[in-house]
mmCIF file of C-alpha atoms in Angstrom:
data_model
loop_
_atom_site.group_PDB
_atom_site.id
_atom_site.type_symbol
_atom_site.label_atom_id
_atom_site.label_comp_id
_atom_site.label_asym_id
_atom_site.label_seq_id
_atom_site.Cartn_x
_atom_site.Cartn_y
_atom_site.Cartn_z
ATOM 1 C CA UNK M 1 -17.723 38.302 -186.005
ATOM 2 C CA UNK M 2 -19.142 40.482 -183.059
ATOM 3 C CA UNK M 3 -16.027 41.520 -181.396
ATOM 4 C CA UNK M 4 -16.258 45.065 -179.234
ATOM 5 C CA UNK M 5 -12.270 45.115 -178.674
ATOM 6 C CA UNK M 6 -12.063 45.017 -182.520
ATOM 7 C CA UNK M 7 -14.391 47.602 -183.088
ATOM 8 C CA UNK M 8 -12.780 50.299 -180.361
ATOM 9 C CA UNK M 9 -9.478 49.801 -181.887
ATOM 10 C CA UNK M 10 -11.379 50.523 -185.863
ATOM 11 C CA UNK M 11 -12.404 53.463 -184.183
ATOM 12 C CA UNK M 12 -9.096 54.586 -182.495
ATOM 13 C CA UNK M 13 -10.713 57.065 -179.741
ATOM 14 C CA UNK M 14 -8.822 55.987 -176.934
ATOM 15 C CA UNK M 15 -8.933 58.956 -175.064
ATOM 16 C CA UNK M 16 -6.220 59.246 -172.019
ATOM 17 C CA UNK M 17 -4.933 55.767 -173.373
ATOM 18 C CA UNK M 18 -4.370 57.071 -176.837
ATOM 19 C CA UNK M 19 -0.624 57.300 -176.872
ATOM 20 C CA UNK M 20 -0.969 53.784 -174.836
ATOM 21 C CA UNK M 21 -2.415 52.493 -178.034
ATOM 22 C CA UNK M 22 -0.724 54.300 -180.269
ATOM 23 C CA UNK M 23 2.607 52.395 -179.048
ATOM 24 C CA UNK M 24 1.058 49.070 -179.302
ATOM 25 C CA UNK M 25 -0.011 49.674 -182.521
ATOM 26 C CA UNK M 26 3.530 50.400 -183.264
ATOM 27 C CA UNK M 27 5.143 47.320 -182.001
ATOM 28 C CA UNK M 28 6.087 44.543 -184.066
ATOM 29 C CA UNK M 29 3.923 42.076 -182.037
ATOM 30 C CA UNK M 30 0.643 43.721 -183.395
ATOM 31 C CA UNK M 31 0.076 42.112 -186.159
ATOM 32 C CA UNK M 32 0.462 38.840 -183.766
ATOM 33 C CA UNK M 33 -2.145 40.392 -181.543
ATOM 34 C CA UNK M 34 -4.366 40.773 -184.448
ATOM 35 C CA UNK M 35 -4.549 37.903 -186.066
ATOM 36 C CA UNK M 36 -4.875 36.268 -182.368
ATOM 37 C CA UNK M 37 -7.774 38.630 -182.115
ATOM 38 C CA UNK M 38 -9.724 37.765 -185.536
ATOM 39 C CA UNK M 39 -8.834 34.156 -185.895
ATOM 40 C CA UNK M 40 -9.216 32.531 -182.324
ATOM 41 C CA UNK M 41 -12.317 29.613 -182.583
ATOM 42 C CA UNK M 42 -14.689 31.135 -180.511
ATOM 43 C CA UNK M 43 -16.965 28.404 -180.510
ATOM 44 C CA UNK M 44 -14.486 26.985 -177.798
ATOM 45 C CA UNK M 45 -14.838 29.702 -175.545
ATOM 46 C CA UNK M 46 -16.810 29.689 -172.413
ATOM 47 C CA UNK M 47 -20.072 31.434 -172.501
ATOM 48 C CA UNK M 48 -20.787 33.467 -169.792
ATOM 49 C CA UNK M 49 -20.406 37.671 -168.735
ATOM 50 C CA UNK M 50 -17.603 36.696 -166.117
ATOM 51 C CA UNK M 51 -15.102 34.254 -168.156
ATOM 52 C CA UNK M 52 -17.106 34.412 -171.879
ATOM 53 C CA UNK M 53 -15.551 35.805 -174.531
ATOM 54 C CA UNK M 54 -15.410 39.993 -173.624
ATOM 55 C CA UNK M 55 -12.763 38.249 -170.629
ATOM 56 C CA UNK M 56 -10.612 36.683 -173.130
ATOM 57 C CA UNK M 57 -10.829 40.032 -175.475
ATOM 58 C CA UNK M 58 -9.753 42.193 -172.653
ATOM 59 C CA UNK M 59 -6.845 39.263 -171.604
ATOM 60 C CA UNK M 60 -5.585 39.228 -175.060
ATOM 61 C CA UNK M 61 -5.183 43.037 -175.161
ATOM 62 C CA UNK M 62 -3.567 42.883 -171.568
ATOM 63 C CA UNK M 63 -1.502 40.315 -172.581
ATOM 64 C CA UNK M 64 0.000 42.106 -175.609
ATOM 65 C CA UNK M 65 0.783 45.257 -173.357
ATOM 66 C CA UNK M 66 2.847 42.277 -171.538
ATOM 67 C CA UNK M 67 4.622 41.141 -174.074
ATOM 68 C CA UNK M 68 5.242 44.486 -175.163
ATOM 69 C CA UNK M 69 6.697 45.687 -172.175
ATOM 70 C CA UNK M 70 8.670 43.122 -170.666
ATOM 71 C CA UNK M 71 9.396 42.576 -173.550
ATOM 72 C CA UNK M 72 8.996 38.843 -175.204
ATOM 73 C CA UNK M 73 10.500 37.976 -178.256
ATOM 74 C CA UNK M 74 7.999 36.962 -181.502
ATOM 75 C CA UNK M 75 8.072 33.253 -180.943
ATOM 76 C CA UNK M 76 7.123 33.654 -177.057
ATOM 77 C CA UNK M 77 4.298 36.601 -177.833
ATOM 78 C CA UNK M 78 2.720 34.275 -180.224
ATOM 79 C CA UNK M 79 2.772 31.668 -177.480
ATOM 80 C CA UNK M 80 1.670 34.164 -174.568
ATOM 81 C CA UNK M 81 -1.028 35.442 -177.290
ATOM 82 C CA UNK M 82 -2.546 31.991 -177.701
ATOM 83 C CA UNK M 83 -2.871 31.160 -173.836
ATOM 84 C CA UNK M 84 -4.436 34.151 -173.377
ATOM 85 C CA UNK M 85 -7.009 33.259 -175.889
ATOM 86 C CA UNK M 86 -8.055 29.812 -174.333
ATOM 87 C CA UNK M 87 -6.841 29.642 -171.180
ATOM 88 C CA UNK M 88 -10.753 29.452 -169.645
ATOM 89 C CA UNK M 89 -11.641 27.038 -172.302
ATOM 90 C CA UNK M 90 -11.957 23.972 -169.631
ATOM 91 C CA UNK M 91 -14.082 25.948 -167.458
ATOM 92 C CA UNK M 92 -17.721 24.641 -166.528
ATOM 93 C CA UNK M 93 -18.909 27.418 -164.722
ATOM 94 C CA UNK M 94 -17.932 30.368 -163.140
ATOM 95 C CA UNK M 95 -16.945 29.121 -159.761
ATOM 96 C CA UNK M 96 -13.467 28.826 -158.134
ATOM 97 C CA UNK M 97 -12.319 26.120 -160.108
ATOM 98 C CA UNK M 98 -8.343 24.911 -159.580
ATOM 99 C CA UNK M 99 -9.065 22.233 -162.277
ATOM 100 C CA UNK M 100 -9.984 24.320 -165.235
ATOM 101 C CA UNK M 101 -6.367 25.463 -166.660
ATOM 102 C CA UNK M 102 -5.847 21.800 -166.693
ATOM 103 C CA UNK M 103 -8.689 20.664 -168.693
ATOM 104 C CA UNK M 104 -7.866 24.020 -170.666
ATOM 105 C CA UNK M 105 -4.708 22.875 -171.165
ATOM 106 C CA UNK M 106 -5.987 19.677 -172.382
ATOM 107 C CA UNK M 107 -7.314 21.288 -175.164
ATOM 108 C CA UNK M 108 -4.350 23.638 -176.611
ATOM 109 C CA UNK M 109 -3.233 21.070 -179.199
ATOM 110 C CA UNK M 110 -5.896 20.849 -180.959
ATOM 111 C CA UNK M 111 -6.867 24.649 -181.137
ATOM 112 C CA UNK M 112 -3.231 26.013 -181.674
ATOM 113 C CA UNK M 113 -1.805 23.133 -183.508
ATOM 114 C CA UNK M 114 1.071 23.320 -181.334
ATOM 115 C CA UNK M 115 3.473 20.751 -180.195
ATOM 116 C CA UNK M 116 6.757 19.348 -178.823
ATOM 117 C CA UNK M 117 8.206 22.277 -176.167
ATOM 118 C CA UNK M 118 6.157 25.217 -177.643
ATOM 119 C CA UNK M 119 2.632 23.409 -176.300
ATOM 120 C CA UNK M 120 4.856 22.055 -173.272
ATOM 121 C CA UNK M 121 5.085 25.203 -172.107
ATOM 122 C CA UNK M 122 1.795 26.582 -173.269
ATOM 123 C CA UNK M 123 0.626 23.856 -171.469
ATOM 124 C CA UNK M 124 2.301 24.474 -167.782
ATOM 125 C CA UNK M 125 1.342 28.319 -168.137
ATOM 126 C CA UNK M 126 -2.634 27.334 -168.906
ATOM 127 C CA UNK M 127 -2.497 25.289 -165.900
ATOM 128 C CA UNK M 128 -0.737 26.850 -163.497
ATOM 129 C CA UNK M 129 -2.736 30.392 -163.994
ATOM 130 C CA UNK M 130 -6.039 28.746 -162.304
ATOM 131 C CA UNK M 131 -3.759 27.359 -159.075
ATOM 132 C CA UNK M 132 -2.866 29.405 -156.047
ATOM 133 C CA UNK M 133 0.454 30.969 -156.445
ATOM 134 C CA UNK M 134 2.368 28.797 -154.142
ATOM 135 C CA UNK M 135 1.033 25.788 -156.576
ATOM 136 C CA UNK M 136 2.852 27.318 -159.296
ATOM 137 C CA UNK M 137 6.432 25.933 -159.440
ATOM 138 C CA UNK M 138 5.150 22.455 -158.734
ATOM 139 C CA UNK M 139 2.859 22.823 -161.634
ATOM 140 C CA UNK M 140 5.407 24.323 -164.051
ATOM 141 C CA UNK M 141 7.793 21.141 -162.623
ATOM 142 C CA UNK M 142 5.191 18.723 -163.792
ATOM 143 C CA UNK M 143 5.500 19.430 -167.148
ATOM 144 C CA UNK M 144 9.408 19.312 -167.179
ATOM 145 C CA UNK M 145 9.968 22.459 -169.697
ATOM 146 C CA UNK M 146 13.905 22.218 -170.998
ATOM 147 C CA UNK M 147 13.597 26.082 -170.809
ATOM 148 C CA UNK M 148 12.002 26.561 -166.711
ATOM 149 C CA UNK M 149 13.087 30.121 -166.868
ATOM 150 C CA UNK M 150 11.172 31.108 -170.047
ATOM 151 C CA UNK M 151 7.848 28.777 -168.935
ATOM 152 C CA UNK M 152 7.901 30.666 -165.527
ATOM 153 C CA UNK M 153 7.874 34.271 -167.876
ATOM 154 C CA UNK M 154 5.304 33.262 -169.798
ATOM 155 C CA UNK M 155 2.957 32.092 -167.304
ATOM 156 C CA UNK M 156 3.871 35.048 -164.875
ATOM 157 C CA UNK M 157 2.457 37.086 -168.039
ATOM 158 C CA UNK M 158 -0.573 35.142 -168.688
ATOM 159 C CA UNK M 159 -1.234 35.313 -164.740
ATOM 160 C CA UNK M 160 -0.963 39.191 -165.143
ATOM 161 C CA UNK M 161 -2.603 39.411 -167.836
ATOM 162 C CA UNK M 162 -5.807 37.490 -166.650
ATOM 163 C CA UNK M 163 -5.494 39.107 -163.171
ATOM 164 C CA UNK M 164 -6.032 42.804 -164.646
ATOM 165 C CA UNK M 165 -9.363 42.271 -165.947
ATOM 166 C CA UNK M 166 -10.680 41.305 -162.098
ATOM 167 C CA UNK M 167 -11.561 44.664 -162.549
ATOM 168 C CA UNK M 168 -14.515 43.214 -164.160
ATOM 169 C CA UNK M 169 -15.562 41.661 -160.606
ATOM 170 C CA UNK M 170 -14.361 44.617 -158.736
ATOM 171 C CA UNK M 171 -11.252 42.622 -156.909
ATOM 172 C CA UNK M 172 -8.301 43.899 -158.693
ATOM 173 C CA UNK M 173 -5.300 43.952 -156.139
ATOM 174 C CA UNK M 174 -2.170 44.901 -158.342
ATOM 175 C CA UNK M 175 -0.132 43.903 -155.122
ATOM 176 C CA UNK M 176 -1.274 40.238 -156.632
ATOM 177 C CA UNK M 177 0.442 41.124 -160.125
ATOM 178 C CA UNK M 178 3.603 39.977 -161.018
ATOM 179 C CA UNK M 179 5.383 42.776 -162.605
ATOM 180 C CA UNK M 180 5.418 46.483 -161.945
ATOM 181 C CA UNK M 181 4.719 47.126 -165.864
ATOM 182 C CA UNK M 182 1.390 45.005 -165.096
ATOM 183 C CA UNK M 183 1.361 47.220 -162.535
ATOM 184 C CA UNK M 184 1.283 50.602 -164.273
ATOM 185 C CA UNK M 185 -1.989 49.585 -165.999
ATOM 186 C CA UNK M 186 -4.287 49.444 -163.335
ATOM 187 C CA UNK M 187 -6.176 52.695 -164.568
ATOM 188 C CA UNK M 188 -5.924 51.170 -167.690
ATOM 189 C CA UNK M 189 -7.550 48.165 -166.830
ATOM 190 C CA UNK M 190 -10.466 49.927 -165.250
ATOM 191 C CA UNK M 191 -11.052 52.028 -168.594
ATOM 192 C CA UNK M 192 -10.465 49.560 -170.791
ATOM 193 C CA UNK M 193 -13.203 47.764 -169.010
ATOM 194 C CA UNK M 194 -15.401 50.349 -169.367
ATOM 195 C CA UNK M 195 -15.088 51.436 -172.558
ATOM 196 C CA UNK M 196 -16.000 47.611 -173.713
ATOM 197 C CA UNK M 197 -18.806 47.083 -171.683
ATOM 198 C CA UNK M 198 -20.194 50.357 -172.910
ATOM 199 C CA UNK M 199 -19.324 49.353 -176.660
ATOM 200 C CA UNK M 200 -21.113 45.824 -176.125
ATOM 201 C CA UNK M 201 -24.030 47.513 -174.337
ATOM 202 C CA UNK M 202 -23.306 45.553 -170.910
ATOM 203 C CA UNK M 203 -23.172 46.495 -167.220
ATOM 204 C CA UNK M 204 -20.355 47.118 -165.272
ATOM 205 C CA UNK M 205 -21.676 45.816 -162.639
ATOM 206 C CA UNK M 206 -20.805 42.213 -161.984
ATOM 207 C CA UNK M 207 -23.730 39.926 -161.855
ATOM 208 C CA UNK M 208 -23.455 38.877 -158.593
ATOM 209 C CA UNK M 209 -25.844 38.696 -155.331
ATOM 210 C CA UNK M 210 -26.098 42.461 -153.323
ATOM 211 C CA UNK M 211 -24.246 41.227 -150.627
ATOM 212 C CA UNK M 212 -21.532 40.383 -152.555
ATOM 213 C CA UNK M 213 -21.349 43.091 -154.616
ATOM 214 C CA UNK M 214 -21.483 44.791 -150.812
ATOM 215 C CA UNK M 215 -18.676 43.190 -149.752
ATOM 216 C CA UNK M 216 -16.689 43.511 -152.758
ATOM 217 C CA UNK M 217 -17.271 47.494 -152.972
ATOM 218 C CA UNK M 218 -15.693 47.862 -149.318
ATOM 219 C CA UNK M 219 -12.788 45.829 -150.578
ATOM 220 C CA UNK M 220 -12.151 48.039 -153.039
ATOM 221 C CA UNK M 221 -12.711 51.264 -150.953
ATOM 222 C CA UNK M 222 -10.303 50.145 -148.487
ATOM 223 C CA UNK M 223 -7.410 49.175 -151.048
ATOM 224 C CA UNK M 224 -7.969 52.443 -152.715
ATOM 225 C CA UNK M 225 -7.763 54.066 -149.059
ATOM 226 C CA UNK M 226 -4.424 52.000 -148.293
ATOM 227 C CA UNK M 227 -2.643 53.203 -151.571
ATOM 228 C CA UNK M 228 -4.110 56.938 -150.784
ATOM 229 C CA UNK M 229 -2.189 56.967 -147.365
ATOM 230 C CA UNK M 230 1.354 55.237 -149.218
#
């Protein structure tokens, strides 16, 4: 299994983030996060630099800092852990697509083995995290959870956790994340990126046309200007 997340954490030269890691590694969730890591079917991921399979890496590390810091309990990590994993498997391409957490979602049985409330839920998060927030109650509603507290958590998680690798497209706006622990990571997120791309000999550099990679760079300028002047 090629997997550059698996190999930085073998090596363990985290730099800045060391302690970072060095608490995760600590918590009881790891092993969760591991064996989410290593044993995730990644024939059903998507294929592609944007959403492929270094996304759902990154995402699954994210979402363990999540879990970790909120915190989640065991049974809802697990859970959390496996949406993060395949919660781009419905995608076609790499457009703006409102559709693909639902044909993700579609496909969570069969790759988790869950069922009754556990994939219920699993299955409102998956869905919801591709819709526009003010979709997301409705969508949660749809799938009637007994718990609507806990769904709402764990798809406010997954959201964050999928949201901190835009850094990967250069349109990370933490005002967008749901938590202020999600928050905190920002610089994180950035390294993190970095550090894998460099590790799977990729470019940081999102593969998009110069004009809007143009237009993305002055977005970022200007929110880094805006939180300068807070």
């Amino acid at each position: 299994m090629d997997s550059p997340l698996l190999n930085l954490i073998r090596r363990n030269d985290w730099g800045q983030d060391q302690p970072r890691m060095d608490a995760l590694s600590r918590w009881e969730g790891w092993p969760l996060f591991l064996d989410t890591l290593t044993d995730m079917d990644r024939s059903a991921l998507y294929e592609s630099p944007i959403h492929g399979p270094g996304h759902i890496e990154r995402v699954l590390l994210h979402g363990a800092f999540c879990a970790m810091e909120e915190p989640l309990g065991m049974e809802d990590t697990a859970l959390l852990l496996e949406c993060c994993a395949y919660h781009d498997v419905g995608r076609t391409d790499d457009s703006y697509d409102t559709r693909h957490g639902w044909r993700s979602a579609q496909r969570l049985a069969a790759l988790t083995g869950r069922s009754g409330e556990a994939l219920k839920m699993m299955q409102a998060a998956v869905d919801a995290h591709a819709r526009p927030e003010r979709d997301l109650v409705p969508t949660l509603e749809r799938y009637q959870p007994s718990d609507f507290a806990r769904c709402l958590t764990l798809t406010q998680l997954l959201k964050d956790a999928d949201g901190l690798d835009r850094v990967r497209i250069w349109d990370l706006d933490v005002r967008h994340l749901r938590r202020e622990s999600s928050r905190r990571r920002e610089g994180f997120a950035q390294r993190l990126f970095e550090a894998y791309q460099a590790e799977a000999h990729a470019s940081t550099t999102p593969p998009f046309p110069p004009e809007t990679l143009e237009r993305l760079a002055a977005q970022r300028a200007r929110r880094q200007a805006e939180r300068g002047q807070q």
